[in-house]
JSON list of C-alpha atoms in Angstrom, two decimals:
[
{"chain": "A", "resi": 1, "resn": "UNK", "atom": "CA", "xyz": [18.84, 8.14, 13.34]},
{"chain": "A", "resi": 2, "resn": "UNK", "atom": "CA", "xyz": [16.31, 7.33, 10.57]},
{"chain": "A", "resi": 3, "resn": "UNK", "atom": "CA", "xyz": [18.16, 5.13, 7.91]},
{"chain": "A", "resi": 4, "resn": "UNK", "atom": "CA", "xyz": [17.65, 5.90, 4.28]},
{"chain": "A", "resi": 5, "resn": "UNK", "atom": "CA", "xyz": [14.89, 3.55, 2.59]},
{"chain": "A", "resi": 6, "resn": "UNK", "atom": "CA", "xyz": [15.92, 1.19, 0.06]},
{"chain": "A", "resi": 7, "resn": "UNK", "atom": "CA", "xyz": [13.70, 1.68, -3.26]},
{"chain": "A", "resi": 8, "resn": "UNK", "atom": "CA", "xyz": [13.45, -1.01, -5.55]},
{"chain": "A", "resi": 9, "resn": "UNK", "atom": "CA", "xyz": [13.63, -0.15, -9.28]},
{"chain": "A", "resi": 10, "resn": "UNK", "atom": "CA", "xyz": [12.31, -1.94, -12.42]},
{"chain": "A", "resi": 11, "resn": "UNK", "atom": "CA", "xyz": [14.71, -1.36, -15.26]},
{"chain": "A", "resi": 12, "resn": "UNK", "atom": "CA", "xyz": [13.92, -0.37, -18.56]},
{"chain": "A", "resi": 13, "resn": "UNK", "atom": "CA", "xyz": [14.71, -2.96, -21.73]},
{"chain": "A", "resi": 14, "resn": "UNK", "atom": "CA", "xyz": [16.35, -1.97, -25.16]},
{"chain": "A", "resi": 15, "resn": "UNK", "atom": "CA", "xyz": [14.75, -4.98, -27.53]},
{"chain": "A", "resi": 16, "resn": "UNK", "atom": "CA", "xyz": [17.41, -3.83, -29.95]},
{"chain": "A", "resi": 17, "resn": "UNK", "atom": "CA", "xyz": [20.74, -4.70, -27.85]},
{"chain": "A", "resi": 18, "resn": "UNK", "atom": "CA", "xyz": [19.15, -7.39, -26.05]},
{"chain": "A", "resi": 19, "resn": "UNK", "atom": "CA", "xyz": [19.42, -5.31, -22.28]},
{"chain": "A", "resi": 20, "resn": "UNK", "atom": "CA", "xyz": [18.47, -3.79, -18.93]},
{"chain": "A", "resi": 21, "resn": "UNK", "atom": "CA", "xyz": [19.39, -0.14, -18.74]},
{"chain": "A", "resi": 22, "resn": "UNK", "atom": "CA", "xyz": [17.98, 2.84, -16.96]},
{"chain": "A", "resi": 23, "resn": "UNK", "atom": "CA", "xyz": [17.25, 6.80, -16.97]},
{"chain": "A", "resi": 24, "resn": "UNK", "atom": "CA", "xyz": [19.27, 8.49, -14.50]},
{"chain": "A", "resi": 25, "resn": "UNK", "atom": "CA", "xyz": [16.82, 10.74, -14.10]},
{"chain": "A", "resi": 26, "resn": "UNK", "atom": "CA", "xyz": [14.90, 8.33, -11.72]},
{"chain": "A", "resi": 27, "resn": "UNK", "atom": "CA", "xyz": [17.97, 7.30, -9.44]},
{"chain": "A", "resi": 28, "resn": "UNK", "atom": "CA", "xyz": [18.65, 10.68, -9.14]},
{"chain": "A", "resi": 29, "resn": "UNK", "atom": "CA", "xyz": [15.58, 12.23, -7.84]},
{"chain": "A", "resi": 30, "resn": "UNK", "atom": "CA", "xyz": [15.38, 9.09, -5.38]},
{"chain": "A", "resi": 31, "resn": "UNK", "atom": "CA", "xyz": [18.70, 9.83, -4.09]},
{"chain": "A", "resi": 32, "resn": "UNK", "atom": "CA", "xyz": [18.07, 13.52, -4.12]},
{"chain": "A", "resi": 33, "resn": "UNK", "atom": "CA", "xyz": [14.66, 12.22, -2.02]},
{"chain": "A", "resi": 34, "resn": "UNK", "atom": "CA", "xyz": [17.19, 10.73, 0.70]},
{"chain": "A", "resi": 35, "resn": "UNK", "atom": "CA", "xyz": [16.43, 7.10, -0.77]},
{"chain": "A", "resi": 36, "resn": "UNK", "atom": "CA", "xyz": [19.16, 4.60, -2.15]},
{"chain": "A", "resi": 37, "resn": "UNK", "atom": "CA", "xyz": [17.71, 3.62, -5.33]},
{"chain": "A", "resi": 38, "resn": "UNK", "atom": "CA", "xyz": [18.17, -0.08, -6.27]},
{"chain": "A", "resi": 39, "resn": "UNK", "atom": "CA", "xyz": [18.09, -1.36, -10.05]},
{"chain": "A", "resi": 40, "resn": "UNK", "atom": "CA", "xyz": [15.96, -4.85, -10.07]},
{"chain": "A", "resi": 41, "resn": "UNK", "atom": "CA", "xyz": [16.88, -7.33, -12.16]},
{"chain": "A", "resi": 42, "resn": "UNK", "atom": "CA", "xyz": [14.87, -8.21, -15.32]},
{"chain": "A", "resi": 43, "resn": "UNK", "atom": "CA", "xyz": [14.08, -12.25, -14.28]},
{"chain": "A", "resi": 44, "resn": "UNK", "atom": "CA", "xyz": [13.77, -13.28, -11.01]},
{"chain": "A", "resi": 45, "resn": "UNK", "atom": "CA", "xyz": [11.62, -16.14, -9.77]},
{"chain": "A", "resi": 46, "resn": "UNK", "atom": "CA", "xyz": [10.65, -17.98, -6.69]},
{"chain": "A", "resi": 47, "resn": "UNK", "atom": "CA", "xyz": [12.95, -17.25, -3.52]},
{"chain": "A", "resi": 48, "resn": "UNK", "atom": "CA", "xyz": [15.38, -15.02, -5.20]},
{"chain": "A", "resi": 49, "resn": "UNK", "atom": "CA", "xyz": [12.60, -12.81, -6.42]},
{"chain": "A", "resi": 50, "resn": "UNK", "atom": "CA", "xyz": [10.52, -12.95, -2.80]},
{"chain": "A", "resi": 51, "resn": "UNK", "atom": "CA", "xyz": [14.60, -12.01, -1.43]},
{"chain": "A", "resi": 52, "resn": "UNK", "atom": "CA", "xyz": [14.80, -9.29, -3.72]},
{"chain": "A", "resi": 53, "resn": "UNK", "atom": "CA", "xyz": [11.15, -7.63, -2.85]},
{"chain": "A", "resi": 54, "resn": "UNK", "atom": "CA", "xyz": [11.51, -8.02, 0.94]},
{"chain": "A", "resi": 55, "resn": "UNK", "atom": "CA", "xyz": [15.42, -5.71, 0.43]},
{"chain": "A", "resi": 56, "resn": "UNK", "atom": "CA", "xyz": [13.06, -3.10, -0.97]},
{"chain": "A", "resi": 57, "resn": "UNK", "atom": "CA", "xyz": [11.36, -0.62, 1.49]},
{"chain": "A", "resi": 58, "resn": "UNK", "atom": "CA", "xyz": [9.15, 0.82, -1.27]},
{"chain": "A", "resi": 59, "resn": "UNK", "atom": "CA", "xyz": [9.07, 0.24, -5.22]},
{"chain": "A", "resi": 60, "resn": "UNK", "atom": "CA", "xyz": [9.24, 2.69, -8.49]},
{"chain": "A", "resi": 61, "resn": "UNK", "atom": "CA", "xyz": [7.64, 1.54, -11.33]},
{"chain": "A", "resi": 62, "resn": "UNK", "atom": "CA", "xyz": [9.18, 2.84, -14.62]},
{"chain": "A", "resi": 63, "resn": "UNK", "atom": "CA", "xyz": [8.31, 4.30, -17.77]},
{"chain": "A", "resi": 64, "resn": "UNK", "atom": "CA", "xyz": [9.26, 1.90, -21.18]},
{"chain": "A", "resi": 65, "resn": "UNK", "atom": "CA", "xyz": [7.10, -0.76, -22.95]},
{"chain": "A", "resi": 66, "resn": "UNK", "atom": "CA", "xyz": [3.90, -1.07, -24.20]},
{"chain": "A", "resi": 67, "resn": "UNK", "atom": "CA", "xyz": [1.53, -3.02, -20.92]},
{"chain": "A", "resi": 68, "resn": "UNK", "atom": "CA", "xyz": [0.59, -6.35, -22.94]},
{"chain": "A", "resi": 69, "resn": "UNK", "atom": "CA", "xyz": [-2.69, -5.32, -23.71]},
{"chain": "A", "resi": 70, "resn": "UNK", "atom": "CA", "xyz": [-3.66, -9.37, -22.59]},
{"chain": "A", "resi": 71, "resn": "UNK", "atom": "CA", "xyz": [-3.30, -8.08, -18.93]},
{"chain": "A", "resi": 72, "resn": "UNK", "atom": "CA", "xyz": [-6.74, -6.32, -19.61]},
{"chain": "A", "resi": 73, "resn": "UNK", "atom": "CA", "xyz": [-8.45, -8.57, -21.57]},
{"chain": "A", "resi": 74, "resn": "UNK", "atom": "CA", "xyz": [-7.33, -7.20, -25.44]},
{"chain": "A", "resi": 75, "resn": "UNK", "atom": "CA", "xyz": [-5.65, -8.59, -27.88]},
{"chain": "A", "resi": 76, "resn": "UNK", "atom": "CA", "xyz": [-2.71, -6.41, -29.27]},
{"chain": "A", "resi": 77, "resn": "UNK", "atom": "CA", "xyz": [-3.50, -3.76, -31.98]},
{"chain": "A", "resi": 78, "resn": "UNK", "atom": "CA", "xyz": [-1.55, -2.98, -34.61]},
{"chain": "A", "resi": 79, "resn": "UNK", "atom": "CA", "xyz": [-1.08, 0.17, -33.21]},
{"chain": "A", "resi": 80, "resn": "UNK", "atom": "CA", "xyz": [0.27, -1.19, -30.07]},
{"chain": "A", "resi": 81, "resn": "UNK", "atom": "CA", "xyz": [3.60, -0.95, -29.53]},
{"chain": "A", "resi": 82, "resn": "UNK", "atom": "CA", "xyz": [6.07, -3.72, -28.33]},
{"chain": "A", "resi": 83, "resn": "UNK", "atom": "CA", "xyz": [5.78, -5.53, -25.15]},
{"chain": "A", "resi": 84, "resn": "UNK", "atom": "CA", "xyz": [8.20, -7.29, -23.06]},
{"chain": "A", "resi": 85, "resn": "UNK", "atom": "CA", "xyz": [6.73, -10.20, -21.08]},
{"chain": "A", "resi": 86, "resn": "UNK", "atom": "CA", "xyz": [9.65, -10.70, -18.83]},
{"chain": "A", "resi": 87, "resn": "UNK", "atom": "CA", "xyz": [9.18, -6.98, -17.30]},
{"chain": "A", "resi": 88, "resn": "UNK", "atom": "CA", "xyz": [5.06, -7.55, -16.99]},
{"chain": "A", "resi": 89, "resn": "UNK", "atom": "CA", "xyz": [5.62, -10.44, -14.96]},
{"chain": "A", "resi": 90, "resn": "UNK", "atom": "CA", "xyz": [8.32, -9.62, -13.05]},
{"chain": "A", "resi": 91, "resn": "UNK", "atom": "CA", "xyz": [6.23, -5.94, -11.90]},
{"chain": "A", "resi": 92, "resn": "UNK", "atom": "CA", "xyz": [3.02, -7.97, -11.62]},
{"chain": "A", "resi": 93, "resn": "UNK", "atom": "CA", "xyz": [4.33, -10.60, -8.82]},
{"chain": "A", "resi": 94, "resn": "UNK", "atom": "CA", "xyz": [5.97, -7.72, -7.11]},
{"chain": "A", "resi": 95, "resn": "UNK", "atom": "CA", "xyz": [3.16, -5.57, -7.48]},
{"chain": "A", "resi": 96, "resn": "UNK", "atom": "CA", "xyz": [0.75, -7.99, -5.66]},
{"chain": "A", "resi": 97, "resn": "UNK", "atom": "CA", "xyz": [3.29, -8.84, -2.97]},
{"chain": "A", "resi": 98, "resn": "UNK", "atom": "CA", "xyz": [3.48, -4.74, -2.18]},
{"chain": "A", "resi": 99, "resn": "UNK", "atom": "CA", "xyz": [-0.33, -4.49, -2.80]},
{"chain": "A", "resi": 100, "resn": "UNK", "atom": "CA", "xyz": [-0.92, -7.11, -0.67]},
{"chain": "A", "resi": 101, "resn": "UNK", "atom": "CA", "xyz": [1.88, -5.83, 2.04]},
{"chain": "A", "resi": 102, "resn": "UNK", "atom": "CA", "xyz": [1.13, -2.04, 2.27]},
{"chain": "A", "resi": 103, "resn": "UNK", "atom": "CA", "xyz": [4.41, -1.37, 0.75]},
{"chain": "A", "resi": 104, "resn": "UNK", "atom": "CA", "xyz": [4.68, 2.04, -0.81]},
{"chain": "A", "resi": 105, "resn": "UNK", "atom": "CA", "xyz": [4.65, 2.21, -4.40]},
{"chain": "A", "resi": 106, "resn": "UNK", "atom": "CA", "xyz": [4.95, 4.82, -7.17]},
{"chain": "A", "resi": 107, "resn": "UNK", "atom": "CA", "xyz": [3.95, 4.06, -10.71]},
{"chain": "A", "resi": 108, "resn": "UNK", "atom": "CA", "xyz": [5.27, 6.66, -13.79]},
{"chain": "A", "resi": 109, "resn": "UNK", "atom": "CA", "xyz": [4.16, 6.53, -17.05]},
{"chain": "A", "resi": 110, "resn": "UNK", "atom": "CA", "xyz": [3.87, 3.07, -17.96]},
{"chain": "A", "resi": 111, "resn": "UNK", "atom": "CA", "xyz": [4.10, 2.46, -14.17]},
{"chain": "A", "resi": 112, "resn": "UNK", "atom": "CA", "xyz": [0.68, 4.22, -13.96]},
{"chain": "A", "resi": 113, "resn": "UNK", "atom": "CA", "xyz": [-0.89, 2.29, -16.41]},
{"chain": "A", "resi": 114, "resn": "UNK", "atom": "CA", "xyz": [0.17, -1.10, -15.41]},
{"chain": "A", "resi": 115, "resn": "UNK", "atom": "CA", "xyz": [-0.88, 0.05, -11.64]},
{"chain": "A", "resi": 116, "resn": "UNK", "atom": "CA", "xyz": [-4.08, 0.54, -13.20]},
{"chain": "A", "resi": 117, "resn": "UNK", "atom": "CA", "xyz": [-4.34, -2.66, -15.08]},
{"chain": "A", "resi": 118, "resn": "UNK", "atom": "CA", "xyz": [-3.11, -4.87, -12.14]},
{"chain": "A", "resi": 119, "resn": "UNK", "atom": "CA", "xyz": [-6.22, -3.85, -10.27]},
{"chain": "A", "resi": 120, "resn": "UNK", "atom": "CA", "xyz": [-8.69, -4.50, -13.04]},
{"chain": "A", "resi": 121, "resn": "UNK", "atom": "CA", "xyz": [-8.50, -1.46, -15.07]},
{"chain": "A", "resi": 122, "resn": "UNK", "atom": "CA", "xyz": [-7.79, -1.03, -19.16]},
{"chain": "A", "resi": 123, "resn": "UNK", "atom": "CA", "xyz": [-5.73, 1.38, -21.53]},
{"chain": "A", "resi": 124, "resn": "UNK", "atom": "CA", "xyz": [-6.28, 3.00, -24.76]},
{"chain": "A", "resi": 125, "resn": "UNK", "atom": "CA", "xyz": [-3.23, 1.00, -27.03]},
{"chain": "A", "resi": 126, "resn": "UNK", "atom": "CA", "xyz": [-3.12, 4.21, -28.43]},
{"chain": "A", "resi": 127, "resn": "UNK", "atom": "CA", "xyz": [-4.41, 7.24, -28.23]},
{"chain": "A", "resi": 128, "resn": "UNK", "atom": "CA", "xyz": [-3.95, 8.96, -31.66]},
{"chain": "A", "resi": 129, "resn": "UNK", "atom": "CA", "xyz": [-5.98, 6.30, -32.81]},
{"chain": "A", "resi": 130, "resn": "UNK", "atom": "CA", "xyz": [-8.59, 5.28, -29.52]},
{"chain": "A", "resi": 131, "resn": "UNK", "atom": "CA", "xyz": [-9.20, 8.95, -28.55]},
{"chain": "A", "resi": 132, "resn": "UNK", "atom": "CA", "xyz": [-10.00, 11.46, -31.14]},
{"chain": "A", "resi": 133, "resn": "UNK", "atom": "CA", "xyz": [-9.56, 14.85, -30.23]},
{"chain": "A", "resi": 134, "resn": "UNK", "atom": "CA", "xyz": [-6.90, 13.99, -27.67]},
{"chain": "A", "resi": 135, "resn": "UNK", "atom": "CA", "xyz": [-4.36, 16.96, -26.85]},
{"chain": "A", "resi": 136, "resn": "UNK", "atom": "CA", "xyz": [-0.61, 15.98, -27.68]},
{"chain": "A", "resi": 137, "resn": "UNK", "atom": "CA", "xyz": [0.74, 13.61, -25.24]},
{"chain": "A", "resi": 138, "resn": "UNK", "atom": "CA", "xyz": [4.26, 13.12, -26.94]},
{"chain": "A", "resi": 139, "resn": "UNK", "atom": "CA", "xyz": [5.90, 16.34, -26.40]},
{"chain": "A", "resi": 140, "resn": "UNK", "atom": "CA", "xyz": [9.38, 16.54, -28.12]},
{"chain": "A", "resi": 141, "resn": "UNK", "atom": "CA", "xyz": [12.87, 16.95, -26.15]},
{"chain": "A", "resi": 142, "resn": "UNK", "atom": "CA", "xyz": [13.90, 18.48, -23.73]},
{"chain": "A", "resi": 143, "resn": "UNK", "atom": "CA", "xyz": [11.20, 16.74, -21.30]},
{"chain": "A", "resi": 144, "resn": "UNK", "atom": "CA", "xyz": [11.92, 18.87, -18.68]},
{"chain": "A", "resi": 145, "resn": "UNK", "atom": "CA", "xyz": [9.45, 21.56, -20.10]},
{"chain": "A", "resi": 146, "resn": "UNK", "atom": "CA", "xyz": [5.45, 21.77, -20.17]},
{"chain": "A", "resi": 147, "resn": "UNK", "atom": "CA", "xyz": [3.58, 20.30, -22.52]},
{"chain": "A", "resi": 148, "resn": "UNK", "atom": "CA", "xyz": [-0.12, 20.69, -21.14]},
{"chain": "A", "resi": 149, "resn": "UNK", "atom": "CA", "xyz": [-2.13, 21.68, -17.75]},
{"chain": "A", "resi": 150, "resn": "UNK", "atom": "CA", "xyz": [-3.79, 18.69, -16.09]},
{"chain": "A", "resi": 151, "resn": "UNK", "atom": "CA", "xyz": [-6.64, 19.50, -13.49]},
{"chain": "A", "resi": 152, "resn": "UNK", "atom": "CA", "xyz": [-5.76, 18.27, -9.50]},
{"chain": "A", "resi": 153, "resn": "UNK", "atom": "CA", "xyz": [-8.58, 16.99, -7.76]},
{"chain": "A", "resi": 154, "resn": "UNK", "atom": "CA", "xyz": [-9.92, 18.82, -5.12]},
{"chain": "A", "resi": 155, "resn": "UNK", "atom": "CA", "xyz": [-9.98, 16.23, -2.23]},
{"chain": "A", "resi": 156, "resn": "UNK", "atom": "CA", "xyz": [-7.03, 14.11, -3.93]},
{"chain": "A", "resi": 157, "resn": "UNK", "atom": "CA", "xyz": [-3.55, 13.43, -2.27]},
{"chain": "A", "resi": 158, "resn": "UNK", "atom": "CA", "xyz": [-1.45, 15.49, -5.20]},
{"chain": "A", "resi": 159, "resn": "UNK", "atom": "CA", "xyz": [-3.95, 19.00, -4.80]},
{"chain": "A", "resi": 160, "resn": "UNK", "atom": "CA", "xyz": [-3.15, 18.54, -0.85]},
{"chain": "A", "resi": 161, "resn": "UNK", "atom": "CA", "xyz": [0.42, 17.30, -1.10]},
{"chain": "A", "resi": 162, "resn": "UNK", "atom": "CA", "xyz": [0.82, 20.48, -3.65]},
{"chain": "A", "resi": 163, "resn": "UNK", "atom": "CA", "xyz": [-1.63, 23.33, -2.64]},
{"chain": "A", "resi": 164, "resn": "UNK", "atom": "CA", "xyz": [-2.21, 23.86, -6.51]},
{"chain": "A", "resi": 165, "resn": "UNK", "atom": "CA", "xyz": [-5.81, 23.49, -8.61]},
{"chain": "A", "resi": 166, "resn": "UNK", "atom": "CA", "xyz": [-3.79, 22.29, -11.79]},
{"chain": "A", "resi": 167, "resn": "UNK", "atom": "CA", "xyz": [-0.06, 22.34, -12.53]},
{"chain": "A", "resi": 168, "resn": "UNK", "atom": "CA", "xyz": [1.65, 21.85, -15.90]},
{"chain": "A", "resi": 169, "resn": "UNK", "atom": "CA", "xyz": [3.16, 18.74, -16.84]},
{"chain": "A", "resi": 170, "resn": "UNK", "atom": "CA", "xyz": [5.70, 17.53, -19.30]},
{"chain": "A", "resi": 171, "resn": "UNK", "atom": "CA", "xyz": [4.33, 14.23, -21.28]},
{"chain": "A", "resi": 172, "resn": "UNK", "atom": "CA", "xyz": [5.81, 11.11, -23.53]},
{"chain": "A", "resi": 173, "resn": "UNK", "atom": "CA", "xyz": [2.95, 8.40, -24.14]},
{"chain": "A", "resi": 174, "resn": "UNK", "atom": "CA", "xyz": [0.51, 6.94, -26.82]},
{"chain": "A", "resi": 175, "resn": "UNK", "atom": "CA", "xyz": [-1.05, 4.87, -24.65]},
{"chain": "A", "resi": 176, "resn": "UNK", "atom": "CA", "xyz": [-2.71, 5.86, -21.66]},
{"chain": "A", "resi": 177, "resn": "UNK", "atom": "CA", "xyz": [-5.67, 5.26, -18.95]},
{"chain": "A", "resi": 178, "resn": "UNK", "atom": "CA", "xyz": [-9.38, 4.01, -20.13]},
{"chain": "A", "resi": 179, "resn": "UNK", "atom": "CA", "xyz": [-11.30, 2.76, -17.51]},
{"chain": "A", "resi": 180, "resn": "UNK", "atom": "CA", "xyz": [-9.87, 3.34, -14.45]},
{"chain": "A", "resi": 181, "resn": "UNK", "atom": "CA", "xyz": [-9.68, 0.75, -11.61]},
{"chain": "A", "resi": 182, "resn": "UNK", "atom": "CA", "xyz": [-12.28, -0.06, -9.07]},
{"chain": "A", "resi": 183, "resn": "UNK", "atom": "CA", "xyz": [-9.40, 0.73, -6.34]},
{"chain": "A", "resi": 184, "resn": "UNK", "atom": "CA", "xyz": [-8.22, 3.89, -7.62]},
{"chain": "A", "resi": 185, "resn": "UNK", "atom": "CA", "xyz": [-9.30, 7.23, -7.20]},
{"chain": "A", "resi": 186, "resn": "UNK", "atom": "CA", "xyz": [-9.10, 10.29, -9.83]},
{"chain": "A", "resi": 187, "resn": "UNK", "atom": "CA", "xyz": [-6.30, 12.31, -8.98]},
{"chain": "A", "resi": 188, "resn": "UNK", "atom": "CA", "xyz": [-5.68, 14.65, -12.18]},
{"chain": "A", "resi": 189, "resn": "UNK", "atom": "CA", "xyz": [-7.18, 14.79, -15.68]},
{"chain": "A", "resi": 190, "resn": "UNK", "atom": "CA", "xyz": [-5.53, 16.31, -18.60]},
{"chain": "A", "resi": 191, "resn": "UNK", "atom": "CA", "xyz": [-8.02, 18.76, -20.34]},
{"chain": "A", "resi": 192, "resn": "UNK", "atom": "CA", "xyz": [-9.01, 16.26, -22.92]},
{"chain": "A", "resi": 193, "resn": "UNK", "atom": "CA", "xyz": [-10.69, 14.45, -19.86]},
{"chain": "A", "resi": 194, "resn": "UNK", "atom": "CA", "xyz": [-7.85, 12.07, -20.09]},
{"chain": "A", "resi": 195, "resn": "UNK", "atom": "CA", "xyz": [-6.57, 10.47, -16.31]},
{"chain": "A", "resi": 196, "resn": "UNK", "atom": "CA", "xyz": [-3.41, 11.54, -15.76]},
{"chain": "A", "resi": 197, "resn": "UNK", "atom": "CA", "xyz": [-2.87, 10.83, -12.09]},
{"chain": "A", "resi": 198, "resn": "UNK", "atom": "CA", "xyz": [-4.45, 7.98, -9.87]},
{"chain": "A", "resi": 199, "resn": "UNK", "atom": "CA", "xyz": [-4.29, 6.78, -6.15]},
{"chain": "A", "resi": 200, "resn": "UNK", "atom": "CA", "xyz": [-5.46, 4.27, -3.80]},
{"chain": "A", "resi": 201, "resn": "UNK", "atom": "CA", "xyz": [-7.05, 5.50, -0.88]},
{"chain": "A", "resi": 202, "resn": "UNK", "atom": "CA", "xyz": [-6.80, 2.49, 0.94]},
{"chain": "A", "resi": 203, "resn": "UNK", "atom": "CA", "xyz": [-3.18, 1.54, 0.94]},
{"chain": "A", "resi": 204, "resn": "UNK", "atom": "CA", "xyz": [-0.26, 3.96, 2.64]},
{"chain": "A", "resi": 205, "resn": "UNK", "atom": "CA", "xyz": [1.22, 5.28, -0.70]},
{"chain": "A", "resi": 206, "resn": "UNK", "atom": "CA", "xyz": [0.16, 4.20, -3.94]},
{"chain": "A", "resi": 207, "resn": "UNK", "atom": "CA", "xyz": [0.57, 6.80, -6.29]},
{"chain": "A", "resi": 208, "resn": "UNK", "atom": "CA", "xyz": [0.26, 7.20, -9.89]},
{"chain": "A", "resi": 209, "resn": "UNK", "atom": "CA", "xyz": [1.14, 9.19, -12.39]},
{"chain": "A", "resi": 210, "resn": "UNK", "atom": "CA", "xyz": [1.03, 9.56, -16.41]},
{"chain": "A", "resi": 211, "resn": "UNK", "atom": "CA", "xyz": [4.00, 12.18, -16.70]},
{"chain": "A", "resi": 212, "resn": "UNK", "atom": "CA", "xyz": [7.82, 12.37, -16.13]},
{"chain": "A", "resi": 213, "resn": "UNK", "atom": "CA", "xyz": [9.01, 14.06, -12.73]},
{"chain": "A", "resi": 214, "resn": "UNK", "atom": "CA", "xyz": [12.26, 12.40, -13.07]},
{"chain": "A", "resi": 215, "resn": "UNK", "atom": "CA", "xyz": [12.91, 14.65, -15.92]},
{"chain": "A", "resi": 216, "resn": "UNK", "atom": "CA", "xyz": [12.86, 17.60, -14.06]},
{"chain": "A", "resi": 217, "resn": "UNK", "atom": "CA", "xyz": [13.07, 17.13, -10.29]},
{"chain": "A", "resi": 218, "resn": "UNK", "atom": "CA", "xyz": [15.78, 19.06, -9.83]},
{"chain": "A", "resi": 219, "resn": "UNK", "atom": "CA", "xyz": [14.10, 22.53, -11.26]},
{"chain": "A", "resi": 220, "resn": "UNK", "atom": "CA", "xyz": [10.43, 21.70, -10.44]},
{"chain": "A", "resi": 221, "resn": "UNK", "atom": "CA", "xyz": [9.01, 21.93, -6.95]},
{"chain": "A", "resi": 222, "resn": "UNK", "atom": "CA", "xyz": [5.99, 19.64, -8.02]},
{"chain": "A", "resi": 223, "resn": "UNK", "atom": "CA", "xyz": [8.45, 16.91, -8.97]},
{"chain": "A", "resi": 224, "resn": "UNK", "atom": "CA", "xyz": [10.58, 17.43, -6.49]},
{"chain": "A", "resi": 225, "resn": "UNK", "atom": "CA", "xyz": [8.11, 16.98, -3.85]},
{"chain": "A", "resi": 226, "resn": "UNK", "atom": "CA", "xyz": [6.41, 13.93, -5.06]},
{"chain": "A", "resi": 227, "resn": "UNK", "atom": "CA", "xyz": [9.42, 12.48, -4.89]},
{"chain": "A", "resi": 228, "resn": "UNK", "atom": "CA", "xyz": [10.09, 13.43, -1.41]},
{"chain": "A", "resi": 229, "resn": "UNK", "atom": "CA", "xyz": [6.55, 12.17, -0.33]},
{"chain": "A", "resi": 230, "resn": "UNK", "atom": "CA", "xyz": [7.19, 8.71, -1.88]},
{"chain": "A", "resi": 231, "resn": "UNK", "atom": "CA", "xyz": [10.53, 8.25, -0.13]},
{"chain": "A", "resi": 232, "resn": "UNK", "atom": "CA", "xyz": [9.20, 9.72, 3.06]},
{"chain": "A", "resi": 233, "resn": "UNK", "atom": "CA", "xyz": [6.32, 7.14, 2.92]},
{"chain": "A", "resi": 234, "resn": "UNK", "atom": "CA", "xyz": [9.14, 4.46, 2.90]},
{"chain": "A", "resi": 235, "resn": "UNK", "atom": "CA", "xyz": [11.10, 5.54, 5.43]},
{"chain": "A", "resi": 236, "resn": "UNK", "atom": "CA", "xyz": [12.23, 3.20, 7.92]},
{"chain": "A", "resi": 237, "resn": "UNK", "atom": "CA", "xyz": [13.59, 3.61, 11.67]}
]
């Protein structure tokens, strides 16, 4: 009997009450997946940290703050929002460990971007600003709806995993992907010729992506079955 795969995830941070917390939404789809979702702590260094990774059989990377535009090279905008160091380095030593492991991985939102930056890739700080003519990426609650199309790539994972040329997606980001890492492959591109989705051919599952499945998993077959790819990619005998 297979046994359910352990997923590690990296928990979101409220700056104003000084504290972890996190969106149902993303234990929920895991479980829904067949996964028992984990909540990692924020710190965690050394031994306990390398203990923690090795409990995980896969690892979801969050939506939340602002990637410290120093990971890429930039120094913070004004029209960068806040950061939180603690969470960068935590998801960047565990990141690199996975990377360097084959473990599966899947970034969202935030998650997506820092994927991209941890393999040499940059952001826009903000996209109001950086990208003129940009199509709204901050759609307003509920974020289980649509707020615009992006384009699957014909020989990517997602347009195989979901049979579909372009699917519409919900969306809740100012920042987003610039240059996209050497790694990574195009998976889906929003019509402003933004990247929405990314992957990495070369390791088992390292998936991408710019919107918010986690928001509506459980009345979205898209969603749903990303979900159910990730977990299945982790699965252990």
């Amino acid at each position: 009997m297979m046994k359910k795969p352990v997923i590690g995830v990296f928990p979101l941070w409220d700056d104003e009450k000084d504290s972890i917390w996190m969106l149902p939404g993303y234990l929920r789809a895991l479980q829904n997946a067949g996964a028992i979702p984990v909540v990692l702590p924020l710190e965690a260094e050394g031994e306990d940290a390398r203990r923690l990774y090795e409990l995980c059989d896969g690892l979801l990377l969050t939506g939340g703050h602002d990637v410290d535009p120093a990971l890429y090279g930039q120094e913070k905008l004004p029209v960068c929002g806040p950061v939180c160091p603690a969470r960068d380095k935590l998801e960047r030593t565990f990141f690199r460990w996975a990377y360097a492991e084959d473990k599966p991985m899947l970034g969202i939102c935030r998650g997506a971007q820092l994927v991209n930056v941890l393999l040499g890739g940059s952001l826009y700080q903000d996209l109001e600003t950086q990208l003129p003519g940009a199509v709204r990426h901050r759609m307003e609650p509920p974020y289980s709806g649509v707020c615009h199309t992006v384009t699957l790539e014909p020989s990517g994972f997602l347009h195989a995993l979901l049979g579909k040329d372009s699917i519409g997606v919900n969306s809740c980001h100012h920042q987003g992907i610039c240059r996209v890492a050497p790694a990574l492959r195009l998976e889906a591109s929003a019509p402003d010729g933004l990247a929405e989705a990314l992957s990495c051919p070369a390791h088992r599952f390292l998936i991408a992506v710019q919107w918010h499945p986690e928001f509506n998993y459980d009345q979205n077959s898209d969603s749903a079955a990303l979900f159910t790819a990730f977990v299945g990619s982790c699965s252990v005998g």
